[in-house]
XYZ file of C-alpha atoms in Angstrom:
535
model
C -15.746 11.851 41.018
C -16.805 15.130 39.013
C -19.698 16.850 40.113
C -21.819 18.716 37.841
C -24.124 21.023 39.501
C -27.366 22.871 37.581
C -26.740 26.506 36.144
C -29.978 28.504 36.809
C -28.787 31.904 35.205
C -29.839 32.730 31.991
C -27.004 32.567 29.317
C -25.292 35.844 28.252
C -25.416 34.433 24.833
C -29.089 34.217 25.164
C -29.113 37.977 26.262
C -26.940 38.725 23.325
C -28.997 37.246 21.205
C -32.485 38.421 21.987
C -30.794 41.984 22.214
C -29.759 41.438 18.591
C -33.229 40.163 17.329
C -35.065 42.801 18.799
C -32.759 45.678 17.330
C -33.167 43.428 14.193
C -36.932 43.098 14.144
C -37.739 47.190 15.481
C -37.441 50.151 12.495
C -34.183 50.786 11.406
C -34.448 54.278 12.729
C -35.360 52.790 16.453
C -32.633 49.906 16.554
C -31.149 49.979 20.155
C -27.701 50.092 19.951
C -25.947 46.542 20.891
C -24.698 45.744 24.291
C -21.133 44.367 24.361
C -22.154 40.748 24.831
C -23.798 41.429 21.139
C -19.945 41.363 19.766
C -20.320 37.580 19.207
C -23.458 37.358 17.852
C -24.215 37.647 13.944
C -27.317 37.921 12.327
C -28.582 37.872 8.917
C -32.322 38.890 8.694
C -34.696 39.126 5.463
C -38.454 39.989 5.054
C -40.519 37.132 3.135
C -43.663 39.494 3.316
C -44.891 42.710 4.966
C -44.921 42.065 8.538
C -42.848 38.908 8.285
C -39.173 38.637 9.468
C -36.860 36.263 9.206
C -33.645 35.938 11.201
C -30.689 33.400 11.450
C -28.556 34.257 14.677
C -24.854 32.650 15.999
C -23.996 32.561 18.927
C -21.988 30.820 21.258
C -18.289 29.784 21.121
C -16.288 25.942 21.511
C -13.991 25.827 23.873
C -11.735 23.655 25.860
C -13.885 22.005 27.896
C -15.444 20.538 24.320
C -14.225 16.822 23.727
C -15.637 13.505 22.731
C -15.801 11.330 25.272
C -17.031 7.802 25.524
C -20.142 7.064 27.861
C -20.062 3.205 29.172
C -23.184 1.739 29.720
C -24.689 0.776 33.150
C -26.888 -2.687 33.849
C -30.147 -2.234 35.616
C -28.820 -3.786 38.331
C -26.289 -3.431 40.557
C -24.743 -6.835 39.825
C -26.107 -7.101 36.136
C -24.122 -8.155 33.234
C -21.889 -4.980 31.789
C -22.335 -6.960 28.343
C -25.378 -5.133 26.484
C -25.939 -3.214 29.513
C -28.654 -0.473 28.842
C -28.479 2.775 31.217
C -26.420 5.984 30.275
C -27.039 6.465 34.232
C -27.299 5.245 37.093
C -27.442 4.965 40.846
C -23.884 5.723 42.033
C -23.426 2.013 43.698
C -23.768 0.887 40.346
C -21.459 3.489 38.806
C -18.970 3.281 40.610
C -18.782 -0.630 40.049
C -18.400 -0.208 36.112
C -15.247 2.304 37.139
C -13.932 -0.403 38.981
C -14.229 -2.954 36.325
C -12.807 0.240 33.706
C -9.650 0.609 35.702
C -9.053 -3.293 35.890
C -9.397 -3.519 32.268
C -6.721 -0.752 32.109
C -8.888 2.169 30.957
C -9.089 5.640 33.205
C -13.043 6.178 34.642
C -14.756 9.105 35.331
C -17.964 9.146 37.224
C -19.748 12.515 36.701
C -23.160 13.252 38.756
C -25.589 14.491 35.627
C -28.433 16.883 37.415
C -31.331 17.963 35.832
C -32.570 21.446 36.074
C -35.806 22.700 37.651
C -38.945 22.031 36.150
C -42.454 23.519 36.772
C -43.925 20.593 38.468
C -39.985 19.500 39.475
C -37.296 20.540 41.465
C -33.940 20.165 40.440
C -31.943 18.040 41.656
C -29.758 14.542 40.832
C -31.286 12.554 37.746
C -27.804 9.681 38.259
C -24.576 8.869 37.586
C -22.740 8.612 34.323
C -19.789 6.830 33.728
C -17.296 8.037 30.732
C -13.312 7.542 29.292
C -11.248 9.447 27.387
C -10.679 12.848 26.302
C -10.316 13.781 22.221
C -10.591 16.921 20.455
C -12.363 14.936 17.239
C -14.760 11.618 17.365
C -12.020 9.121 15.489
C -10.055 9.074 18.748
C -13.157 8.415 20.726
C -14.253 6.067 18.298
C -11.364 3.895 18.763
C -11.488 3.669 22.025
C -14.525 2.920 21.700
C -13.964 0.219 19.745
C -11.300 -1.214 21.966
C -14.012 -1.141 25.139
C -16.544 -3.174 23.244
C -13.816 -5.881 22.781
C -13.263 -5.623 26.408
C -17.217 -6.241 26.634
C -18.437 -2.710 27.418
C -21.537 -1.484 26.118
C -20.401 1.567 24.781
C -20.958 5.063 23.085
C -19.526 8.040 21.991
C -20.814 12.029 23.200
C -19.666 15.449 22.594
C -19.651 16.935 26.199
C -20.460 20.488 24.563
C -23.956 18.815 23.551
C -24.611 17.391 27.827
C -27.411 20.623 28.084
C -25.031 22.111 30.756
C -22.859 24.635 28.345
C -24.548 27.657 28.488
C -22.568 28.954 26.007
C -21.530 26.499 23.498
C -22.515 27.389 19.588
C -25.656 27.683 18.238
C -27.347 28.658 15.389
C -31.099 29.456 15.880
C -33.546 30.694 13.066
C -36.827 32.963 14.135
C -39.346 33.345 12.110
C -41.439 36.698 13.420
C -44.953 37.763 11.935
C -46.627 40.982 13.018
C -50.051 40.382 12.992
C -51.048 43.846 12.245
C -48.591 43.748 9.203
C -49.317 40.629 8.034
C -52.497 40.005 6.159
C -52.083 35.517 6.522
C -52.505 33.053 8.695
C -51.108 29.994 10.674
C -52.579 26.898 9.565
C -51.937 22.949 10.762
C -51.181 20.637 7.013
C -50.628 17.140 6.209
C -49.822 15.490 3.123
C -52.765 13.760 0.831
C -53.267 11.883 4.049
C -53.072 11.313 7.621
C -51.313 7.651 6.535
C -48.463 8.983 5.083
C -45.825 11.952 5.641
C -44.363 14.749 3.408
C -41.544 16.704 3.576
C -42.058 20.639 4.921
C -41.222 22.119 1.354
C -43.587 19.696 -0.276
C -46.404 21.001 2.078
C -45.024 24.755 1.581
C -45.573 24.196 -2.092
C -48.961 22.463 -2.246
C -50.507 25.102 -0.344
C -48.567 28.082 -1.598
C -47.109 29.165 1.892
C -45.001 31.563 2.391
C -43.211 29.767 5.198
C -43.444 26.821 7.470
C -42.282 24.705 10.234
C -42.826 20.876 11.689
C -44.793 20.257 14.126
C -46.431 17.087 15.454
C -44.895 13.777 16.207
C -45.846 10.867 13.805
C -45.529 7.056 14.701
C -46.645 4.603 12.162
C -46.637 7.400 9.558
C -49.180 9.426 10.883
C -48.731 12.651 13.347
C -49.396 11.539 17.200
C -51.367 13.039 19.781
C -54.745 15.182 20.010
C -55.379 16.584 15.901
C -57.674 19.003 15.562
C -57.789 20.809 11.880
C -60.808 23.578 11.597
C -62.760 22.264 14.114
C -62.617 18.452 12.890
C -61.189 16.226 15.568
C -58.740 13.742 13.436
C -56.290 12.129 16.359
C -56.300 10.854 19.748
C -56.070 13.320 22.513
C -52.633 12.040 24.907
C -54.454 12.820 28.115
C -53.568 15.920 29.716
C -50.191 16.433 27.477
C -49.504 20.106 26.294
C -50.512 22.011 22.890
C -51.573 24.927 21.051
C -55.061 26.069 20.333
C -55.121 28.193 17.514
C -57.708 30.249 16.081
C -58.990 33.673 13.986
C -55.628 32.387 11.483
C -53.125 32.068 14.419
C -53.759 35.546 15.678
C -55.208 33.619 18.912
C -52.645 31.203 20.252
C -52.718 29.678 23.893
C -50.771 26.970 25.289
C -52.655 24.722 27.306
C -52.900 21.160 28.208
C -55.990 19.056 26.594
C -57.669 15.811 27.312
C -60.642 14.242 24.355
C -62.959 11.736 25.297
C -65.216 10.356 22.194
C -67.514 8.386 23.270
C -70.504 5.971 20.307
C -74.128 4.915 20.771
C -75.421 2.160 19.202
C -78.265 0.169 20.288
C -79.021 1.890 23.253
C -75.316 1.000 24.607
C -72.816 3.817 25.157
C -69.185 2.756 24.899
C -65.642 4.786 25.278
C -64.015 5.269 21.794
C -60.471 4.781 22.483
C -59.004 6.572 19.237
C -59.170 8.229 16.597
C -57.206 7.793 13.114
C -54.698 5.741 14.813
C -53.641 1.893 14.400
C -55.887 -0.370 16.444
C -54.280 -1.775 19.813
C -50.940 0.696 19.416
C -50.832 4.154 21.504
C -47.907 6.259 21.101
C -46.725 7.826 24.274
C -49.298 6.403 26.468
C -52.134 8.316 28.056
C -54.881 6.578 26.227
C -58.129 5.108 28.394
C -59.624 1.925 28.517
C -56.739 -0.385 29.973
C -53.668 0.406 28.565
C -50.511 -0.749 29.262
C -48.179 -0.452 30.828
C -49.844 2.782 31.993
C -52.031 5.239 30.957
C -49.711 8.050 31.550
C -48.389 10.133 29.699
C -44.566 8.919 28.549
C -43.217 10.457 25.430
C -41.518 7.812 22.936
C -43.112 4.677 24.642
C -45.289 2.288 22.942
C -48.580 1.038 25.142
C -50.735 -1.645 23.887
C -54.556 -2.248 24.487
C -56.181 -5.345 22.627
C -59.721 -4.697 23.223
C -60.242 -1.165 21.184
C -62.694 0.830 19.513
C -61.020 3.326 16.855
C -62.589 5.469 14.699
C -61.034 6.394 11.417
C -62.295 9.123 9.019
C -61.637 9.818 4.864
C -58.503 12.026 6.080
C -56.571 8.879 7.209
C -56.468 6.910 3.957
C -56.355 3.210 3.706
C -58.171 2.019 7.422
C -55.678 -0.755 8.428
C -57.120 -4.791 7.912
C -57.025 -7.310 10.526
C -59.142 -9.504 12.529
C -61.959 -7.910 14.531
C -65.112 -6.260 13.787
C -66.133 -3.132 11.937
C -69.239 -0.848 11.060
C -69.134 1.604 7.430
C -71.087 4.350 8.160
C -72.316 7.165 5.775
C -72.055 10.567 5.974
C -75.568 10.971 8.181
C -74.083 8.040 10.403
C -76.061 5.316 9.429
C -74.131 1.816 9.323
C -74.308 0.911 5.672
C -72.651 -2.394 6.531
C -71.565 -4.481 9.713
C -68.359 -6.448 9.269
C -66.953 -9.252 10.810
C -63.010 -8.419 10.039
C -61.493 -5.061 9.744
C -60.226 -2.948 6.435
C -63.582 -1.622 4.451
C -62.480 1.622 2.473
C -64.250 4.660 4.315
C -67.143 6.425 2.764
C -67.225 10.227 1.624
C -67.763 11.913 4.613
C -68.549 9.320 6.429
C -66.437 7.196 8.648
C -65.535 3.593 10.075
C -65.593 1.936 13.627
C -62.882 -0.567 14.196
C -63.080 -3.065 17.203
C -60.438 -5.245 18.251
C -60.482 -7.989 21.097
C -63.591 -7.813 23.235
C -64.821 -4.535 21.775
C -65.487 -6.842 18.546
C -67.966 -8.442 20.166
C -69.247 -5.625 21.566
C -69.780 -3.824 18.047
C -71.328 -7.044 16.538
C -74.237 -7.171 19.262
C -74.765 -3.195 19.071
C -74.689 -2.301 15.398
C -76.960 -3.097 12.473
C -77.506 -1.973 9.033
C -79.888 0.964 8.847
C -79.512 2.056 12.253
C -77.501 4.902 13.827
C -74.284 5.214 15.011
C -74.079 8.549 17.437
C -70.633 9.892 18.025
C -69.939 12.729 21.179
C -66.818 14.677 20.904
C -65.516 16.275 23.758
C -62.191 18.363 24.285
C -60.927 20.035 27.243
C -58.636 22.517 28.400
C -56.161 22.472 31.431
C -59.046 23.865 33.937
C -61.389 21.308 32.646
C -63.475 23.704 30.219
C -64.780 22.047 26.937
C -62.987 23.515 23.844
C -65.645 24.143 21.033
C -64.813 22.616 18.144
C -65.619 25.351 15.125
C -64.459 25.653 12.259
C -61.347 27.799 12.212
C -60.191 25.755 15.387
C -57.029 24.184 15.263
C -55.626 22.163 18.203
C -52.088 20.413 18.400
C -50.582 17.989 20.902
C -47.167 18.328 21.096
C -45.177 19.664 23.954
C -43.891 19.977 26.713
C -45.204 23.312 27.374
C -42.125 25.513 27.353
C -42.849 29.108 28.702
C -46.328 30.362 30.151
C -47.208 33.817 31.295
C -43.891 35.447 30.008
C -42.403 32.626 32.257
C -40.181 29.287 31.793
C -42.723 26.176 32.830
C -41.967 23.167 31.554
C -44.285 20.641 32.935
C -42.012 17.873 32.130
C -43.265 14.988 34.275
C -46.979 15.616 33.466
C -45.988 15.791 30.165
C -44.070 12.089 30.105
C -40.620 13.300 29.388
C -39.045 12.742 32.860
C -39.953 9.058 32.092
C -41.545 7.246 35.158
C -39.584 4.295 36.995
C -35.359 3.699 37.323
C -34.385 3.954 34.053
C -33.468 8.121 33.221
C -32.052 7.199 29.960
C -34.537 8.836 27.719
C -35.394 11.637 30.530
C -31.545 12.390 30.207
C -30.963 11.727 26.160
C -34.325 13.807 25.579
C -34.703 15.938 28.180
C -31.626 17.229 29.810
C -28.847 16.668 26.682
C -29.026 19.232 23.568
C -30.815 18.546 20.904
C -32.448 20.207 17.262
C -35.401 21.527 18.909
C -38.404 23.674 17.030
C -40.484 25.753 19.079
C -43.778 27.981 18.464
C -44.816 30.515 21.135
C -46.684 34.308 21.261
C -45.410 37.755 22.508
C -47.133 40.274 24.380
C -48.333 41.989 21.237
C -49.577 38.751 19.628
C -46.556 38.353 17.536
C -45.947 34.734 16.329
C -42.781 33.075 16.828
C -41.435 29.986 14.874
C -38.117 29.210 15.907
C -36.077 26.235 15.336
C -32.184 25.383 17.308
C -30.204 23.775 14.755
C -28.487 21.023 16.720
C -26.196 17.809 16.279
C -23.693 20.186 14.870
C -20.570 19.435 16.700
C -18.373 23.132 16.819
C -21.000 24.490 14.875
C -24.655 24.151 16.674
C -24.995 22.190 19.437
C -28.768 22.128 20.042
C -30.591 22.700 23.586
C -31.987 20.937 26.421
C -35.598 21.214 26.596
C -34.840 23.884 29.619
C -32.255 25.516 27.269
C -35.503 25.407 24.905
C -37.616 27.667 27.277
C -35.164 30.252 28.329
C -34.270 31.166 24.412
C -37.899 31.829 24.248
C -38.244 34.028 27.033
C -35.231 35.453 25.673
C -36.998 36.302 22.489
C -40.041 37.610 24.341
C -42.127 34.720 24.315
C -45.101 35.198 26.628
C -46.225 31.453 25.723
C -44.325 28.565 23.950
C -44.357 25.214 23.122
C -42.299 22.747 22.330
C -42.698 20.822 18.674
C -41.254 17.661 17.222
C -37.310 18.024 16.972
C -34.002 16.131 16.808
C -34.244 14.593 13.041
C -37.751 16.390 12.284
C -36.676 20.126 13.180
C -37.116 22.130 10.223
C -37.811 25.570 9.355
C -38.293 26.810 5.799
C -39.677 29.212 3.313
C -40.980 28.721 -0.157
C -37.459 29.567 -1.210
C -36.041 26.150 0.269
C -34.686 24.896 3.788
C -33.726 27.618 6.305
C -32.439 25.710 9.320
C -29.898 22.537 9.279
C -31.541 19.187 9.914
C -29.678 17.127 11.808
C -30.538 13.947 9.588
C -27.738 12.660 7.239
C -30.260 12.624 4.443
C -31.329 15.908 5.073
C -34.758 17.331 5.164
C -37.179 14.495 7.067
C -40.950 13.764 6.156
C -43.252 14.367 8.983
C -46.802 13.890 10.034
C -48.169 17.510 10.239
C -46.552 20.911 9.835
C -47.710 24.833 10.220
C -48.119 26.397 7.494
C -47.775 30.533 7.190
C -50.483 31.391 4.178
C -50.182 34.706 2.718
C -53.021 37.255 2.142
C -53.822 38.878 -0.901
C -51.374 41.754 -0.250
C -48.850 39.548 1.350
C -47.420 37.996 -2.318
C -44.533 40.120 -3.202
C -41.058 38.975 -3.608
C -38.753 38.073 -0.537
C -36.424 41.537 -0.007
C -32.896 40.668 -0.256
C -30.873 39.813 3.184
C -29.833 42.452 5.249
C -26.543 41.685 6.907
C-alpha cells in the first residue's frame, strides 16, 4: 500500500513566483533582484491602464512521478456490487477488497491513502482510500486499460497523478490581475447579462459595459448565479446561510471577506411569514443552506441539490421571465400594493415592482393573506460573520461564493462550514473538488488595498495543472493577499481584458457563459491604450 502523507510547506515555486510578481509589479528602478528559485519562472506583464497590471507567470516543472493512471471505483458498501460502483474512495476494508478482485482479474492494484490537508475549522488528516492500475506517460495507454477493466465490470476512470493536489511543484500557469487603487481612477463592479435568467460570456459583459478587464465570479444553477446577490444595495439572490463572500464597496476600494446569512421575511394581512428565496426557481436550492424545511439538510453543501415544496420566492424585474407552475402568486407594484392575486404561478413582473410565488402549503397561505389593494411589506436583513446587519446602500455589492481562502494575511479555508468537505461517507466530491487540482479564480486584497484577480489555469496536463483549494490559498498569500476568496472555477475560470481571453479555460468549447462576473470600469483618465508586453 502507498501512503501519501500531507505537505504543509509552502511551494518554492510559489516563492518563486510571488518574488517574480512583486519585482514585476514595483518601479523598474526598485525591482529586487530574483532569487535563484526565480530561474524557472517566466513572466510576461502589460499595463491595461494607469495603476493596472497584468501578469501571466509559469511555473512549475513535469516530472517522473507524472502518469495517467486509472482510478477503479469503490461501492458504498463493503460487499456492494463493483458494477457502477460510485466512490473514488473509500474505507480501506473496502479498498482493499476491489485490489483483491483487480489481481484475480489479472490486473496489478495499488491502494494509495489520499489525505487532505489542514483546514481552518479542520485538521488534516485521512479523507480514504483510493484504488488505481497502471502507469502511462500519455492517456491512450490508460484509456485502454481502461477500457479493458470496464469489460471486466469495473467502474472505471482515468487521472493524471500530477493533477491529485499533492505536487507542489507540478506546472502552472497563473494570470494576476493587480490594480493600485491610488493609480487607478475605476472601480470593481458585480454584472450579469440582460438578466438574472440567462448567462453571458465574460467578454460579452466586458464589452457591454466598456470594462477594461474582468473575471467570473458566482456560481449559476438553472442559468442564474447561486448564492446571496447583492448589486448596489439591491438584494437579488438567496443568501446560502453562513457560506463565505465579498462585500464590496466605495468601487472595490473596500473589500472584506466574510461569511453572510439573509433572512427576508413578508407581511400581509397581519401574518408575518419567512420568504425562502429570492430570484431563484421555486422548490430547488442549490447547495443547501436554505430555511424553512429543506432537504436533505439545511447545510451548507456545495454542488448538491435540496428540495422544499412548500416555498415562498420572491422574484424581481432583474430575473426575467418568473417561472409558471401550479401554486399561488401576488403582482405587486412598485409601492407594494398587490395589483392582482393569482391562483397559479407565471404573471410577468411589474416595473419596479415584484412577484410572490408560493408553492405547496405556502399557496394556501398567500391566498388567505393577500388581496388586491392591500400591502405587501417586505424586511430585508443581511448579516455578517459576527452577526452584525450589513446595510444595504447603494454602492453595496455582496457575493456568495467561497470558500474563504486567506484571512488576516493568513490561509483559512473554512471548508466544512462552507459545504465543500461534503457531510456523510461519501468524500468523492470533497476529494474531486476540494483536495484534487483544478482551474480555480480567486479575488482577494493586500495590505495597501490593492485588488487582486487571479485565475490558475488548470486541466492542462504538462502544461497547467490547476490547484487544490489549499493550493488556492497559499498562491494568494504568496502574492500578498491579506484576504481572498475563492470564485466559481473548473469550466467557468476565466480572466480577460477588453482585448480578448487572458487565461485558458479548461472547457473544450472554450470560453463558458456564467451567471455573474466582476467587472474593472475605467475612470475618465483610465482610457488610454493597453502598453505593449514587457517580457
Amino acid at each position: 500500500m502507498q501512503r501519501r502523507s500531507p505537505r504543509q510547506h509552502r511551494p518554492l515555486s510559489l516563492l518563486a513566483a510571488a518574488a517574480v510578481l512583486s519585482a514585476a509589479s514595483a518601479p523598474l528602478a526598485q525591482a529586487r533582484p530574483a532569487a535563484p528559485d526565480t530561474a524557472r519562472v517566466t513572466r510576461v506583464t502589460r499595463t491595461p491602464a494607469p495603476g493596472v497590471t497584468l501578469t501571466s507567470l509559469t511555473y512549475g516543472q513535469r516530472d517522473a512521478d507524472d502518469v495517467w493512471t486509472v482510478q477503479v471505483n469503490l461501492p458504498e458498501r463493503a460487499d456492494g456490487p463493483l458494477a457502477g460502483a460510485p466512490m473514488a474512495l473509500g474505507p480501506r476494508g473496502t479498498a482493499l477488497r476491489v485490489a483483491e478482485a483487480l489481481r484475480a482479474g489479472g490486473f496489478e492494484p495499488r491502494v494509495e491513502e489520499v489525505t487532505a490537508p489542514a483546514y481552518a475549522d479542520r485538521p488534516p488528516g485521512v479523507l480514504g482510500w483510493t484504488v488505481r492500475t497502471g502507469r502511462y506517460a500519455d492517456e491512450a495507454g490508460a484509456a485502454e486499460l481502461a477500457g479493458r477493466l470496464r469489460a471486466a465490470g469495473f467502474t472505471v476512470r482515468t487521472r493524471y497523478t500530477a493533477q491529485d493536489g499533492t505536487d507542489e511543484d507540478a506546472p502552472q500557469r497563473v494570470h494576476v490581475l493587480r490594480v493600485d487603487p491610488d493609480a487607478f481612477g475605476g472601480r470593481l463592479v458585480a454584472d450579469h447579462g440582460p438578466t438574472l435568467h440567462g448567462t453571458e460570456r465574460l467578454t460579452a459583459l466586458i464589452g457591454a459595459a466598456g470594462a477594461l478587464a474582468g473575471i467570473n465570479a458566482q456560481w449559476f444553477y438553472d442559468d442564474a448565479p447561486g448564492g446571496l446577490y447583492v448589486k448596489d444595495g439591491r438584494l437579488l439572490g438567496s443568501a446560502t446561510r453562513g457560506r463565505a463572500g465579498i462585500l464590496l464597496e466605495r468601487g472595490g476600494r473596500s473589500l472584506s471577506v466574510d461569511t453572510f446569512t439573509a433572512r427576508v421575511t413578508v407581511t400581509a394581512g397581519g401574518e408575518t411569514a419567512e420568504v425562502d428565496g429570492v430570484n431563484r426557481l421555486p422548490g430547488t436550492i442549490w447547495n443547501c443552506g436554505g430555511v424553512g424545511g429543506d432537504l436533505p439538510t439545511e447545510r451548507p453543501q456545495h454542488d448538491l441539490r435540496c428540495t422544499d415544496p412548500s416555498e415562498l420566492v420572491r422574484f424581481t424585474p432583474e430575473w426575467g421571465a418568473p417561472p409558471a407552475g401550479p401554486g399561488a402568486e401576488a403582482v405587486l407594484d412598485a409601492r407594494g400594493v398587490v395589483t392582482e392575486v393569482r391562483a397559479e404561478r407565471g404573471a410577468a413582473v411589474p416595473p419596479g415592482g415584484s412577484t410572490l410565488q408560493a408553492t405547496g402549503d405556502a399557496a394556501a397561505w398567500l391566498l388567505r393573506t393577500a388581496r388586491t389593494g392591500g400591502v405587501l411589506v417586505f424586511d430585508e436583513r443581511v448579516r455578517d460573520g459576527r452577526g452584525r446587519q450589513v446595510p444595504l446602500r447603494p454602492g453595496t455589492t455582496i457575493l456568495q461564493v467561497g470558500p474563504a481562502l486567506v484571512r488576516d494575511g493568513r490561509v483559512a479555508v473554512n471548508a466544512v462550514a462552507d459545504g465543500v468537505v461534503r457531510d456523510g461517507p461519501d468524500q468523492t466530491f470533497t476529494y474531486d473538488w476540494t483536495v484534487r487540482a483544478n482551474p480555480r479564480s480567486m479575488i482577494g486584497v493586500d495590505d495597501r488595498g490593492g485588488l487582486l484577480l487571479v485565475v490558475a489555469d488548470g486541466r492542462r496536463p504538462g502544461v497547467s495543472e490547476g490547484l487544490g483549494i489549499d493550493g488556492a490559498a497559499r498562491l494568494m498569500v504568496s502574492l500578498g493577499a491579506r484576504e481572498a476568496l475563492n470564485l466559481d472555477g473548473g469550466g467557468s475560470s476565466v480572466l480577460a481584458t477588453s482585448e480578448g481571453v487572458v487565461s485558458h479555460p479548461s472547457d473544450a468549447t472554450g470560453e463558458r457563459s456564467l451567471g455573474t462576473g466582476l467587472l474593472l470600469l475605467p475612470g475618465a483618465a483610465d482610457r488610454r491604450a493597453a502598453a505593449p508586453p514587457v517580457s
